[in-house]
XYZ file of N, CA, C and O in Angstrom:
248
model
N -12.311 26.563 -29.214
C -13.151 26.480 -28.496
C -14.543 25.811 -29.002
O -14.890 26.694 -29.513
N -15.010 24.992 -28.186
C -16.384 24.619 -29.019
C -17.547 25.454 -28.248
O -17.072 26.078 -27.140
N -18.655 24.972 -28.581
C -19.433 26.123 -28.263
C -19.556 25.780 -26.740
O -20.552 26.440 -25.582
N -19.565 24.154 -26.729
C -19.909 23.837 -24.704
C -18.990 24.219 -24.276
O -19.839 24.590 -22.785
N -17.958 24.507 -24.184
C -16.732 24.750 -23.849
C -17.564 26.172 -23.426
O -17.028 27.310 -21.892
N -17.262 27.276 -24.149
C -17.976 28.695 -24.065
C -19.535 28.766 -23.059
O -19.042 29.670 -22.343
N -20.035 27.827 -23.715
C -21.668 27.740 -22.101
C -21.078 27.655 -21.186
O -22.034 27.998 -20.390
N -20.230 26.849 -20.986
C -19.758 26.580 -19.680
C -18.658 27.420 -18.993
O -19.449 27.878 -18.223
N -17.914 28.441 -19.185
C -17.523 29.311 -18.899
C -18.511 30.134 -18.881
O -18.086 31.387 -17.708
N -19.319 31.002 -19.801
C -20.656 31.280 -19.087
C -21.701 31.104 -18.106
O -21.526 32.097 -16.964
N -21.686 30.021 -17.872
C -22.108 30.017 -16.759
C -21.302 29.617 -15.505
O -22.144 30.344 -14.467
N -20.146 29.147 -15.682
C -19.283 29.898 -14.459
C -18.945 31.600 -14.076
O -19.581 31.756 -12.606
N -19.371 32.179 -15.088
C -18.661 33.101 -15.157
C -19.859 33.571 -14.522
O -19.752 34.901 -13.031
N -21.016 33.072 -14.844
C -22.368 34.269 -14.337
C -22.978 33.191 -12.598
O -23.194 34.425 -11.881
N -22.188 32.363 -12.457
C -22.235 31.426 -11.032
C -21.640 32.358 -10.194
O -21.430 32.661 -9.111
N -20.637 32.810 -10.418
C -19.398 33.274 -9.446
C -20.044 34.840 -9.540
O -20.324 35.533 -8.567
N -20.715 36.173 -10.520
C -20.738 37.407 -10.218
C -22.753 36.863 -9.754
O -22.284 38.225 -8.097
N -23.039 36.058 -9.605
C -24.378 35.483 -8.602
C -23.509 35.345 -7.071
O -24.246 36.074 -6.356
N -23.082 34.305 -7.133
C -22.302 34.329 -6.030
C -22.118 35.976 -4.971
O -21.948 35.945 -3.837
N -21.337 36.460 -5.357
C -20.835 37.833 -5.026
C -21.730 38.413 -4.508
O -22.018 39.237 -4.153
N -22.882 38.999 -5.891
C -24.233 39.225 -5.156
C -25.028 39.036 -4.033
O -25.454 39.803 -3.354
N -24.948 37.877 -4.197
C -25.691 37.583 -2.674
C -24.715 37.907 -1.698
O -25.124 38.213 -0.607
N -23.569 37.336 -2.074
C -22.849 37.980 -0.405
C -23.074 40.321 0.286
O -23.139 39.203 0.812
N -23.062 40.149 -1.207
C -22.937 41.790 -0.841
C -24.375 42.068 -0.488
O -24.852 42.878 -0.010
N -25.421 41.865 -1.290
C -26.972 41.073 -0.279
C -27.289 41.160 0.911
O -27.876 41.843 1.856
N -26.506 40.041 1.254
C -26.925 39.399 2.793
C -26.023 40.745 3.763
O -26.424 40.742 4.505
N -24.779 41.282 3.375
C -24.126 41.609 4.423
C -25.345 43.017 4.109
O -25.213 43.898 4.985
N -25.586 43.581 3.471
C -26.704 44.876 3.431
C -27.842 44.688 4.279
O -28.557 45.702 4.759
N -28.590 43.413 4.439
C -29.721 42.969 5.005
C -29.037 43.040 6.237
O -30.452 43.485 6.832
N -28.039 42.001 6.744
C -27.726 42.299 8.070
C -27.785 43.629 8.903
O -27.568 43.811 10.109
N -27.018 44.828 7.847
C -26.629 46.259 8.336
C -28.658 46.719 9.159
O -28.419 47.393 9.566
N -29.153 46.442 7.346
C -30.624 46.693 8.192
C -31.075 46.645 8.882
O -31.934 46.819 9.733
N -30.772 45.084 9.363
C -31.439 44.933 10.781
C -30.573 45.175 11.877
O -31.915 45.174 12.748
N -29.893 45.338 12.177
C -29.301 45.859 13.144
C -29.359 47.643 13.387
O -29.325 48.367 14.637
N -29.582 48.592 12.148
C -30.081 49.287 12.155
C -31.935 50.364 12.435
O -31.856 51.307 12.427
N -32.516 49.454 10.676
C -33.668 50.472 10.232
C -34.229 48.880 9.939
O -34.553 48.034 9.033
N -35.255 48.389 11.524
C -36.020 47.638 10.833
C -37.440 47.528 9.615
O -37.105 46.494 8.585
N -37.369 48.835 9.400
C -38.289 49.383 7.851
C -37.513 48.976 6.801
O -38.371 48.468 5.855
N -36.832 49.402 7.067
C -35.013 49.320 5.758
C -35.480 47.501 5.092
O -35.235 47.252 4.548
N -35.116 47.055 6.839
C -34.630 45.565 6.539
C -35.570 44.515 6.477
O -35.430 44.080 5.415
N -37.072 44.825 6.703
C -38.491 44.555 6.125
C -38.328 44.219 4.506
O -39.102 44.140 4.163
N -37.413 45.478 4.177
C -38.121 46.481 3.119
C -36.719 45.591 2.090
O -36.996 45.798 0.492
N -35.926 44.777 2.335
C -33.984 44.827 1.881
C -34.888 43.262 1.207
O -34.417 42.478 1.942
N -35.340 43.145 -0.384
C -35.471 41.677 -0.897
C -34.186 41.678 -1.870
O -34.550 42.713 -2.822
N -34.068 40.201 -2.298
C -33.470 40.295 -3.470
C -34.547 38.991 -4.219
O -34.745 37.598 -3.591
N -34.929 39.138 -5.305
C -36.553 38.330 -6.146
C -35.189 37.140 -7.089
O -34.307 37.391 -7.340
N -35.739 36.039 -6.595
C -35.539 34.912 -7.601
C -35.543 35.115 -8.992
O -35.383 34.310 -9.560
N -36.666 36.381 -8.965
C -37.463 35.779 -10.359
C -37.241 37.260 -11.094
O -37.182 38.288 -10.355
N -37.517 37.613 -13.051
C -37.697 38.922 -12.851
C -38.742 39.491 -13.417
O -38.692 40.180 -12.679
N -39.940 38.874 -12.507
C -41.286 39.550 -12.480
C -40.971 39.813 -10.784
O -42.373 40.620 -10.436
N -40.678 39.358 -9.698
C -40.382 39.475 -8.260
C -41.718 39.252 -7.770
O -41.434 39.337 -6.378
N -42.036 37.781 -8.561
C -43.912 37.821 -7.994
C -43.369 36.733 -7.008
O -43.245 36.391 -5.554
N -41.911 35.538 -6.396
C -41.364 34.943 -6.066
C -40.148 35.981 -4.963
O -39.211 35.975 -5.257
N -40.586 35.039 -3.605
C -39.658 36.527 -2.894
C -39.059 34.653 -2.220
O -38.609 35.221 -0.828
N -39.151 34.039 -2.457
C -37.823 33.041 -1.976
C -36.642 33.131 -1.883
O -35.325 33.524 -3.082
N -35.562 32.986 -0.526
C -34.938 33.850 -0.853
C -33.875 32.541 -1.831
O -33.755 30.692 -1.176
N -32.393 33.027 -2.125
C -32.074 31.747 -2.391
C -30.045 31.598 -2.810
O -29.699 33.227 -2.520
N -30.037 30.978 -2.185
C -28.890 30.763 -1.184
C -27.179 30.491 -2.009
O -26.333 30.894 -2.024
N -27.314 29.804 -3.353
C -26.591 28.684 -3.829
C -27.106 29.215 -5.091
O -28.001 29.516 -6.117
N -25.775 30.407 -6.452
C -26.060 30.225 -8.148
C -26.875 28.957 -8.529
O -26.612 27.899 -7.963
N -27.019 28.415 -10.066
C -27.482 27.153 -10.222
C -27.560 27.514 -11.388
O -27.044 28.960 -11.618
N -27.115 26.876 -12.375
C -26.565 26.567 -14.247
C -27.531 26.430 -14.112
O -28.428 25.873 -14.074
């Protein structure tokens, strides 16, 4: 297997994990939305390591 194939497999695996994470976090957000608005407002997933950007990411990126 060539390096480019390994890289592509790694990217695809990461995207699959990311998609699952987003599904779980969306479910968690929905739960807090109907039960505790304060926790809903605090329930965020950052798309940067620093947590500076609060933009919602809906699709994994390669």
